[in-house]
PDB file of C-alpha atoms in Angstrom:
ATOM      1  CA  UNK V   1       0.000   0.000   0.000  1.00 46.00           C
ATOM      2  CA  UNK V   2       1.072   3.555  -0.672  1.00 51.00           C
ATOM      3  CA  UNK V   3       1.563   5.899   2.239  1.00 50.00           C
ATOM      4  CA  UNK V   4      -1.363   7.947   0.905  1.00 52.00           C
ATOM      5  CA  UNK V   5      -3.784   4.995   0.883  1.00 56.00           C
ATOM      6  CA  UNK V   6      -3.121   4.424   4.589  1.00 58.00           C
ATOM      7  CA  UNK V   7      -3.741   8.098   5.282  1.00 53.00           C
ATOM      8  CA  UNK V   8      -7.048   8.195   3.430  1.00 55.00           C
ATOM      9  CA  UNK V   9      -8.176   5.322   5.652  1.00 60.00           C
ATOM     10  CA  UNK V  10      -6.786   6.459   8.991  1.00 56.00           C
ATOM     11  CA  UNK V  11      -6.527  10.250   9.124  1.00 67.00           C
ATOM     12  CA  UNK V  12      -9.011  13.085   9.029  1.00 83.00           C
ATOM     13  CA  UNK V  13      -9.618  14.610   5.649  1.00 83.00           C
ATOM     14  CA  UNK V  14     -11.762  17.142   3.903  1.00 83.00           C
ATOM     15  CA  UNK V  15     -13.596  16.766   0.643  1.00 83.00           C
ATOM     16  CA  UNK V  16     -13.696  20.369  -0.525  1.00 84.00           C
ATOM     17  CA  UNK V  17     -17.086  21.135  -2.059  1.00 81.00           C
ATOM     18  CA  UNK V  18     -16.520  24.818  -2.821  1.00 78.00           C
ATOM     19  CA  UNK V  19     -14.210  27.703  -2.089  1.00 79.00           C
ATOM     20  CA  UNK V  20     -14.652  31.428  -2.214  1.00 80.00           C
ATOM     21  CA  UNK V  21     -11.788  33.372  -3.734  1.00 77.00           C
ATOM     22  CA  UNK V  22     -11.247  37.044  -2.945  1.00 76.00           C
ATOM     23  CA  UNK V  23     -11.798  37.908  -6.632  1.00 73.00           C
ATOM     24  CA  UNK V  24     -11.978  36.058  -9.975  1.00 66.00           C
ATOM     25  CA  UNK V  25      -8.539  34.930 -11.077  1.00 68.00           C
ATOM     26  CA  UNK V  26      -7.147  35.456  -7.580  1.00 74.00           C
ATOM     27  CA  UNK V  27      -5.189  32.771  -5.739  1.00 78.00           C
ATOM     28  CA  UNK V  28      -6.351  33.603  -2.204  1.00 82.00           C
ATOM     29  CA  UNK V  29      -9.167  31.634  -0.540  1.00 82.00           C
ATOM     30  CA  UNK V  30     -11.496  33.551   1.754  1.00 84.00           C
ATOM     31  CA  UNK V  31     -13.694  30.581   2.754  1.00 81.00           C
ATOM     32  CA  UNK V  32     -13.972  26.812   2.315  1.00 82.00           C
ATOM     33  CA  UNK V  33     -17.034  24.587   2.317  1.00 81.00           C
ATOM     34  CA  UNK V  34     -16.323  20.888   2.729  1.00 82.00           C
ATOM     35  CA  UNK V  35     -16.907  17.674   4.599  1.00 80.00           C
ATOM     36  CA  UNK V  36     -14.564  17.219   7.518  1.00 73.00           C
ATOM     37  CA  UNK V  37     -15.041  15.728  10.957  1.00 67.00           C
ATOM     38  CA  UNK V  38     -13.548  18.306  13.298  1.00 67.00           C
ATOM     39  CA  UNK V  39     -11.581  21.487  12.711  1.00 73.00           C
ATOM     40  CA  UNK V  40      -9.428  22.435   9.761  1.00 73.00           C
ATOM     41  CA  UNK V  41      -6.400  21.919  12.018  1.00 78.00           C
ATOM     42  CA  UNK V  42      -7.230  18.203  12.149  1.00 79.00           C
ATOM     43  CA  UNK V  43      -7.295  17.801   8.361  1.00 85.00           C
ATOM     44  CA  UNK V  44      -4.367  15.786   6.999  1.00 85.00           C
ATOM     45  CA  UNK V  45      -5.624  15.363   3.425  1.00 88.00           C
ATOM     46  CA  UNK V  46      -7.837  17.360   1.111  1.00 88.00           C
ATOM     47  CA  UNK V  47      -9.679  16.214  -1.983  1.00 86.00           C
ATOM     48  CA  UNK V  48     -11.465  18.251  -4.574  1.00 84.00           C
ATOM     49  CA  UNK V  49     -13.272  16.745  -7.510  1.00 80.00           C
ATOM     50  CA  UNK V  50     -14.657  18.796 -10.377  1.00 70.00           C
ATOM     51  CA  UNK V  51     -14.427  22.517 -10.923  1.00 68.00           C
ATOM     52  CA  UNK V  52     -13.887  23.704  -7.343  1.00 67.00           C
ATOM     53  CA  UNK V  53     -10.702  25.636  -8.159  1.00 71.00           C
ATOM     54  CA  UNK V  54      -9.638  27.585 -11.242  1.00 72.00           C
ATOM     55  CA  UNK V  55      -6.232  28.423  -9.785  1.00 78.00           C
ATOM     56  CA  UNK V  56      -4.386  26.565  -7.103  1.00 83.00           C
ATOM     57  CA  UNK V  57      -4.806  28.637  -3.919  1.00 84.00           C
ATOM     58  CA  UNK V  58      -1.543  29.900  -2.497  1.00 83.00           C
ATOM     59  CA  UNK V  59      -2.942  30.306   1.003  1.00 87.00           C
ATOM     60  CA  UNK V  60      -4.292  26.773   1.388  1.00 87.00           C
ATOM     61  CA  UNK V  61      -2.171  26.222   4.518  1.00 90.00           C
ATOM     62  CA  UNK V  62      -4.149  29.004   6.227  1.00 89.00           C
ATOM     63  CA  UNK V  63      -7.188  26.726   6.149  1.00 88.00           C
ATOM     64  CA  UNK V  64      -5.409  23.360   6.313  1.00 90.00           C
ATOM     65  CA  UNK V  65      -2.149  23.878   8.265  1.00 92.00           C
ATOM     66  CA  UNK V  66      -1.419  20.154   8.635  1.00 92.00           C
ATOM     67  CA  UNK V  67      -2.227  18.966   5.119  1.00 93.00           C
ATOM     68  CA  UNK V  68       0.096  16.255   3.818  1.00 94.00           C
ATOM     69  CA  UNK V  69      -1.944  15.015   0.846  1.00 93.00           C
ATOM     70  CA  UNK V  70      -3.472  17.231  -1.834  1.00 94.00           C
ATOM     71  CA  UNK V  71      -5.801  15.611  -4.375  1.00 93.00           C
ATOM     72  CA  UNK V  72      -7.216  18.018  -6.978  1.00 91.00           C
ATOM     73  CA  UNK V  73      -9.077  16.225  -9.787  1.00 91.00           C
ATOM     74  CA  UNK V  74     -10.620  17.796 -12.887  1.00 91.00           C
ATOM     75  CA  UNK V  75     -10.510  21.316 -11.469  1.00 86.00           C
ATOM     76  CA  UNK V  76      -9.523  23.150 -14.648  1.00 86.00           C
ATOM     77  CA  UNK V  77      -6.265  24.338 -13.098  1.00 88.00           C
ATOM     78  CA  UNK V  78      -4.065  25.436 -15.991  1.00 88.00           C
ATOM     79  CA  UNK V  79      -0.861  26.299 -14.120  1.00 89.00           C
ATOM     80  CA  UNK V  80       1.004  24.853 -11.198  1.00 92.00           C
ATOM     81  CA  UNK V  81       3.896  27.062 -10.121  1.00 94.00           C
ATOM     82  CA  UNK V  82       6.695  27.065  -7.590  1.00 95.00           C
ATOM     83  CA  UNK V  83       4.871  29.837  -5.720  1.00 92.00           C
ATOM     84  CA  UNK V  84       1.802  27.542  -5.555  1.00 92.00           C
ATOM     85  CA  UNK V  85       3.776  24.606  -4.180  1.00 95.00           C
ATOM     86  CA  UNK V  86       6.215  26.400  -1.850  1.00 95.00           C
ATOM     87  CA  UNK V  87       3.668  27.217   0.891  1.00 94.00           C
ATOM     88  CA  UNK V  88       2.893  23.491   1.263  1.00 95.00           C
ATOM     89  CA  UNK V  89       6.516  23.066   2.345  1.00 96.00           C
ATOM     90  CA  UNK V  90       8.239  19.944   3.535  1.00 97.00           C
ATOM     91  CA  UNK V  91       5.024  18.662   5.096  1.00 95.00           C
ATOM     92  CA  UNK V  92       3.580  17.683   1.684  1.00 96.00           C
ATOM     93  CA  UNK V  93       3.992  13.966   1.011  1.00 96.00           C
ATOM     94  CA  UNK V  94       1.496  13.176  -1.751  1.00 95.00           C
ATOM     95  CA  UNK V  95       0.232  15.215  -4.695  1.00 97.00           C
ATOM     96  CA  UNK V  96      -2.557  14.161  -7.053  1.00 95.00           C
ATOM     97  CA  UNK V  97      -3.274  16.642  -9.853  1.00 94.00           C
ATOM     98  CA  UNK V  98      -5.173  14.496 -12.346  1.00 95.00           C
ATOM     99  CA  UNK V  99      -7.239  15.626 -15.340  1.00 94.00           C
ATOM    100  CA  UNK V 100      -6.285  19.294 -15.257  1.00 93.00           C
ATOM    101  CA  UNK V 101      -5.034  21.234 -18.291  1.00 94.00           C
ATOM    102  CA  UNK V 102      -1.563  21.844 -16.788  1.00 95.00           C
ATOM    103  CA  UNK V 103       0.974  22.240 -19.625  1.00 96.00           C
ATOM    104  CA  UNK V 104       4.307  23.033 -17.946  1.00 97.00           C
ATOM    105  CA  UNK V 105       6.258  21.773 -14.945  1.00 97.00           C
ATOM    106  CA  UNK V 106       8.563  24.714 -14.297  1.00 97.00           C
ATOM    107  CA  UNK V 107      12.075  24.741 -12.928  1.00 96.00           C
ATOM    108  CA  UNK V 108      12.150  24.516  -9.136  1.00 97.00           C
ATOM    109  CA  UNK V 109       8.487  23.477  -8.934  1.00 98.00           C
ATOM    110  CA  UNK V 110       9.024  21.048  -6.044  1.00 98.00           C
ATOM    111  CA  UNK V 111      12.135  22.595  -4.457  1.00 98.00           C
ATOM    112  CA  UNK V 112      10.300  23.384  -1.211  1.00 98.00           C
ATOM    113  CA  UNK V 113       8.592  19.959  -1.022  1.00 98.00           C
ATOM    114  CA  UNK V 114      11.507  17.553  -0.349  1.00 98.00           C
ATOM    115  CA  UNK V 115       9.338  14.934   1.383  1.00 98.00           C
ATOM    116  CA  UNK V 116       7.092  14.243  -1.588  1.00 98.00           C
ATOM    117  CA  UNK V 117       6.777  10.484  -1.981  1.00 97.00           C
ATOM    118  CA  UNK V 118       3.926  10.217  -4.493  1.00 96.00           C
ATOM    119  CA  UNK V 119       3.138  12.428  -7.499  1.00 97.00           C
ATOM    120  CA  UNK V 120       0.291  11.806  -9.928  1.00 97.00           C
ATOM    121  CA  UNK V 121       0.135  14.320 -12.792  1.00 97.00           C
ATOM    122  CA  UNK V 122      -1.503  12.012 -15.299  1.00 96.00           C
ATOM    123  CA  UNK V 123      -4.215  13.042 -17.763  1.00 96.00           C
ATOM    124  CA  UNK V 124      -3.090  16.660 -17.962  1.00 96.00           C
ATOM    125  CA  UNK V 125      -1.766  18.544 -20.980  1.00 96.00           C
ATOM    126  CA  UNK V 126       1.905  18.517 -19.985  1.00 97.00           C
ATOM    127  CA  UNK V 127       4.136  19.416 -22.917  1.00 96.00           C
ATOM    128  CA  UNK V 128       7.248  20.603 -21.075  1.00 97.00           C
ATOM    129  CA  UNK V 129       9.048  19.409 -17.953  1.00 97.00           C
ATOM    130  CA  UNK V 130      12.011  21.517 -16.832  1.00 96.00           C
ATOM    131  CA  UNK V 131      15.222  19.566 -16.433  1.00 94.00           C
ATOM    132  CA  UNK V 132      15.836  18.747 -12.779  1.00 96.00           C
ATOM    133  CA  UNK V 133      12.259  19.416 -11.634  1.00 97.00           C
ATOM    134  CA  UNK V 134      12.315  16.175  -9.599  1.00 97.00           C
ATOM    135  CA  UNK V 135      15.960  16.422  -8.426  1.00 97.00           C
ATOM    136  CA  UNK V 136      15.207  17.626  -4.885  1.00 97.00           C
ATOM    137  CA  UNK V 137      12.772  14.794  -4.136  1.00 98.00           C
ATOM    138  CA  UNK V 138      14.902  12.009  -2.574  1.00 98.00           C
ATOM    139  CA  UNK V 139      11.851  10.190  -1.156  1.00 97.00           C
ATOM    140  CA  UNK V 140       9.868  10.075  -4.416  1.00 98.00           C
ATOM    141  CA  UNK V 141       8.889   6.425  -5.004  1.00 97.00           C
ATOM    142  CA  UNK V 142       5.756   6.800  -7.142  1.00 96.00           C
ATOM    143  CA  UNK V 143       5.499   8.998 -10.236  1.00 97.00           C
ATOM    144  CA  UNK V 144       2.756   9.005 -12.852  1.00 96.00           C
ATOM    145  CA  UNK V 145       2.712  11.378 -15.828  1.00 95.00           C
ATOM    146  CA  UNK V 146       0.754   9.048 -18.133  1.00 95.00           C
ATOM    147  CA  UNK V 147      -1.596  10.408 -20.776  1.00 96.00           C
ATOM    148  CA  UNK V 148       0.135  13.733 -21.343  1.00 96.00           C
ATOM    149  CA  UNK V 149       1.241  15.050 -24.747  1.00 96.00           C
ATOM    150  CA  UNK V 150       4.951  14.579 -23.973  1.00 95.00           C
ATOM    151  CA  UNK V 151       4.663  11.314 -22.025  1.00 92.00           C
ATOM    152  CA  UNK V 152       1.901   8.892 -22.873  1.00 88.00           C
ATOM    153  CA  UNK V 153       2.638   5.686 -20.976  1.00 87.00           C
ATOM    154  CA  UNK V 154       4.691   4.123 -18.222  1.00 84.00           C
ATOM    155  CA  UNK V 155       4.790   5.033 -14.568  1.00 91.00           C
ATOM    156  CA  UNK V 156       6.763   4.032 -11.484  1.00 94.00           C
ATOM    157  CA  UNK V 157       4.854   2.600  -8.550  1.00 94.00           C
ATOM    158  CA  UNK V 158       6.448   2.376  -5.112  1.00 94.00           C
ATOM    159  CA  UNK V 159       9.951   1.860  -6.572  1.00 96.00           C
ATOM    160  CA  UNK V 160      12.689   4.513  -6.282  1.00 97.00           C
ATOM    161  CA  UNK V 161      14.897   2.997  -8.991  1.00 97.00           C
ATOM    162  CA  UNK V 162      11.957   2.871 -11.407  1.00 96.00           C
ATOM    163  CA  UNK V 163      11.235   6.542 -10.590  1.00 97.00           C
ATOM    164  CA  UNK V 164      14.808   7.524 -11.481  1.00 97.00           C
ATOM    165  CA  UNK V 165      14.563   5.642 -14.780  1.00 96.00           C
ATOM    166  CA  UNK V 166      11.205   7.250 -15.548  1.00 96.00           C
ATOM    167  CA  UNK V 167      12.542  10.735 -14.799  1.00 96.00           C
ATOM    168  CA  UNK V 168      15.296  10.225 -17.394  1.00 95.00           C
ATOM    169  CA  UNK V 169      12.670   9.140 -19.951  1.00 94.00           C
ATOM    170  CA  UNK V 170      10.440  12.118 -19.163  1.00 95.00           C
ATOM    171  CA  UNK V 171      13.324  14.571 -19.381  1.00 91.00           C
ATOM    172  CA  UNK V 172      14.253  13.066 -22.739  1.00 92.00           C
ATOM    173  CA  UNK V 173      10.722  13.465 -24.123  1.00 93.00           C
ATOM    174  CA  UNK V 174       9.490  16.627 -22.446  1.00 94.00           C
ATOM    175  CA  UNK V 175      12.246  19.202 -22.982  1.00 88.00           C
TER     176      UNK V 175
END
């Protein structure tokens, strides 16, 4: 089992139903509506399915200070930047961004997230992956970029050596 599967079963989470942003196109959340058992402080994972977000909120830690797993599916997020990821810090362990129209993985994207173990970026529109984008992720054991324009098949599942091989393939195809 992946670390994240155990967490979904054993830790408190929040299925985000809607968010209010301070203005259209902004990246700051002013309120969150979701299903969670206790307080936001007790939330270890968040999930959002469908069009809850248009941009990834940069102040997500304000609402979920202990989040370790972020799962954003089919949210129409077009960009994922270093400034989006940095606030999640070293606490982030799992990232699912599936079925979003993300096109670029920029240089330094995960530099502030050294404890990432699992990344799913499949079914996006990724056409470019900056060289070295995964270099500062020594714990990464699962990586999936399937079904993207620059990488259509093959992923590494719970295997560090397979991740390193896959990264070389991705960098060869997605530059």
